[in-house]
């Protein structure tokens, strides 16, 4: 019997993801100890990773979200980055950590990073669950990386293909055959 998950090969299991996110959370809590931290998640893809990451950070912090769209419904970037929802409060003088699901061409983070830098935070760093360095078009400094990926299209754990598969509890590689 065929199911909706048949075209997905498991790439990182729920347990592997959980273990790595716990490590990242500990590292971040150490690095930001005693600082006024605002964790900014980029929706939609980040919603699952962000929920796990901030719960792995044993420290006082605040969360906020921005919604950005860069894909036109397929696996190739349109190269255009639209801000659909901006932060509601100023970030001047605050320590800001941007959290992304995956860094691909780097265009999204390049734009968001420059936008937030203009608002003069005390510091601005980037954490991502996945990094595909082989696909980079613009250089962006990524400070915390969960896993490095080759040139595959990842789905699950928040990441989508045309809006689907975000609810898979693991990370998979889309493999239609
Ligand atoms: P970038 O602007 O090319 O770096 O792309 C960043 C955004 O593209 C991410 O936040 C994702 O939403 C999406 N994206 C890039 N690669 C993948 C992938 O392999 N699977 C799902 N979404 C992806
Ligand atoms: Mg995204």
XYZ file of C-alpha atoms and ligand atoms in Angstrom:
201
model
C 0.000 0.000 0.000
C 1.415 3.398 -0.887
C 1.383 6.232 1.633
C 2.061 9.974 1.610
C 5.624 9.354 2.908
C 6.754 6.920 0.214
C 8.837 9.469 -1.689
C 10.799 10.432 1.462
C 14.031 8.721 2.550
C 14.937 9.271 6.206
C 18.073 11.357 6.500
C 18.104 12.327 10.191
C 15.978 10.492 12.747
C 13.960 12.103 15.505
C 16.557 10.934 18.056
C 19.511 12.298 16.081
C 17.765 15.657 15.729
C 16.852 15.794 19.380
C 20.401 14.973 20.540
C 21.979 17.624 18.326
C 19.438 20.297 19.278
C 20.092 19.635 22.969
C 23.819 20.202 22.339
C 23.149 23.411 20.421
C 20.873 24.681 23.195
C 23.526 24.094 25.827
C 26.191 25.813 23.744
C 23.937 28.827 23.136
C 22.933 29.118 26.798
C 26.638 29.120 27.702
C 27.534 31.720 25.077
C 24.685 34.067 25.994
C 24.819 33.633 29.754
C 23.774 36.840 31.551
C 22.832 38.627 28.301
C 19.495 40.104 27.260
C 18.758 37.716 24.371
C 16.075 37.945 21.718
C 15.738 34.810 19.597
C 14.230 35.641 16.203
C 12.817 32.724 14.235
C 12.199 32.908 10.495
C 8.809 31.425 9.683
C 7.465 29.163 8.411
C 10.186 26.538 8.192
C 11.679 27.205 11.611
C 8.639 26.539 13.773
C 9.565 23.032 14.903
C 13.325 23.560 15.301
C 12.764 26.845 17.150
C 10.344 25.243 19.611
C 12.878 22.531 20.453
C 15.908 24.847 20.472
C 14.570 27.459 22.890
C 13.382 24.710 25.228
C 16.942 23.356 25.210
C 18.285 26.771 26.283
C 18.251 26.961 30.067
C 18.306 30.763 30.397
C 16.079 33.848 30.412
C 15.271 34.859 26.831
C 12.556 36.262 24.594
C 11.300 34.949 21.270
C 9.965 36.774 18.244
C 9.246 35.795 14.663
C 9.621 37.203 11.204
C 7.989 35.672 8.199
C 9.948 35.653 4.989
C 9.203 33.946 1.709
C 11.780 33.106 -0.889
C 10.387 30.115 -2.726
C 7.724 30.030 -5.404
C 6.398 26.568 -4.674
C 9.127 24.329 -6.033
C 12.647 23.247 -5.150
C 14.427 26.127 -6.887
C 14.881 29.500 -5.235
C 13.285 32.446 -7.021
C 16.124 34.584 -5.708
C 13.584 37.043 -4.406
C 13.081 37.511 -0.675
C 9.854 39.035 0.617
C 9.285 40.139 4.193
C 5.706 39.103 4.960
C 5.853 39.890 8.676
C 8.450 42.071 10.412
C 9.423 42.266 14.088
C 6.955 44.247 16.146
C 9.464 45.814 18.552
C 12.802 47.642 18.228
C 15.988 45.591 18.697
C 18.494 48.435 19.207
C 21.047 47.539 21.884
C 19.790 43.971 22.281
C 21.573 40.697 21.620
C 19.782 39.068 18.705
C 20.057 35.494 17.475
C 18.413 34.734 14.124
C 17.225 31.137 13.849
C 16.727 29.513 10.436
C 15.735 26.009 9.358
C 18.170 25.801 6.452
C 20.691 28.052 4.753
C 20.769 27.374 1.032
C 21.773 30.172 -1.369
C 22.144 32.520 1.614
C 19.888 35.153 0.021
C 17.250 35.064 2.754
C 19.722 35.502 5.587
C 21.740 38.081 3.689
C 18.656 40.266 3.384
C 17.316 39.679 6.899
C 20.742 40.134 8.482
C 21.343 43.482 6.760
C 17.856 44.650 7.680
C 18.400 43.829 11.351
C 21.962 45.195 11.434
C 20.572 48.576 10.328
C 18.606 48.626 13.593
C 21.851 48.449 15.587
C 21.508 45.444 17.882
C 24.237 44.910 20.510
C 25.145 41.739 18.606
C 23.678 39.668 15.792
C 24.385 35.989 15.262
C 22.820 33.225 13.209
C 21.871 29.654 14.130
C 20.553 27.136 11.620
C 19.482 23.531 11.866
C 20.812 22.717 8.393
C 23.446 24.220 6.164
C 24.014 23.527 2.464
C 27.323 25.363 1.915
C 27.720 23.940 -1.611
C 24.678 25.970 -2.741
C 25.779 29.360 -1.448
C 25.428 32.413 -3.752
C 26.017 35.104 -1.140
C 28.311 34.717 1.837
C 26.689 35.040 5.251
C 28.353 34.278 8.570
C 26.554 31.300 10.121
C 27.604 30.967 13.753
C 25.803 27.781 14.839
C 25.063 24.859 12.496
C 23.157 21.706 13.448
C 24.032 19.563 10.438
C 25.719 20.118 7.095
C 23.923 18.763 4.031
C 25.005 17.997 0.488
C 22.922 19.260 -2.401
C 19.675 17.438 -1.533
C 16.227 18.836 -1.015
C 15.319 18.235 2.630
C 11.766 17.937 3.956
C 10.162 17.321 7.331
C 10.767 18.747 10.802
C 9.330 22.057 9.605
C 10.756 22.061 6.084
C 8.346 21.808 3.194
C 8.018 20.915 -0.413
C 5.286 23.142 -1.835
C 3.796 23.510 1.640
C 3.727 19.768 2.371
C 5.701 17.418 4.650
C 6.425 19.967 7.422
C 4.808 17.643 9.957
C 7.190 14.707 9.460
C 8.870 14.141 12.868
C 12.189 13.350 11.157
C 14.219 14.932 8.367
C 13.944 13.317 5.007
C 15.249 13.721 1.520
C 12.706 14.010 -1.223
C 13.331 11.212 -3.673
C 10.572 10.700 -6.244
C 11.076 7.464 -8.162
P 18.092 30.637 0.794
O 17.545 32.038 0.782
O 18.347 30.144 -0.593
O 19.286 30.445 1.701
O 16.942 29.698 1.265
C 16.478 29.715 2.517
C 15.063 29.183 2.542
O 14.763 28.331 1.434
C 14.913 28.316 3.756
O 14.479 29.063 4.847
C 13.895 27.300 3.317
O 12.604 27.775 3.584
C 14.074 27.171 1.832
N 14.871 25.978 1.486
C 16.135 25.934 1.024
N 16.567 24.684 0.840
C 15.544 23.892 1.223
C 15.383 22.463 1.301
O 16.265 21.647 1.013
N 14.172 22.043 1.743
C 13.161 22.887 2.110
N 13.281 24.211 2.067
C 14.453 24.714 1.618
Mg 12.412 28.979 5.599
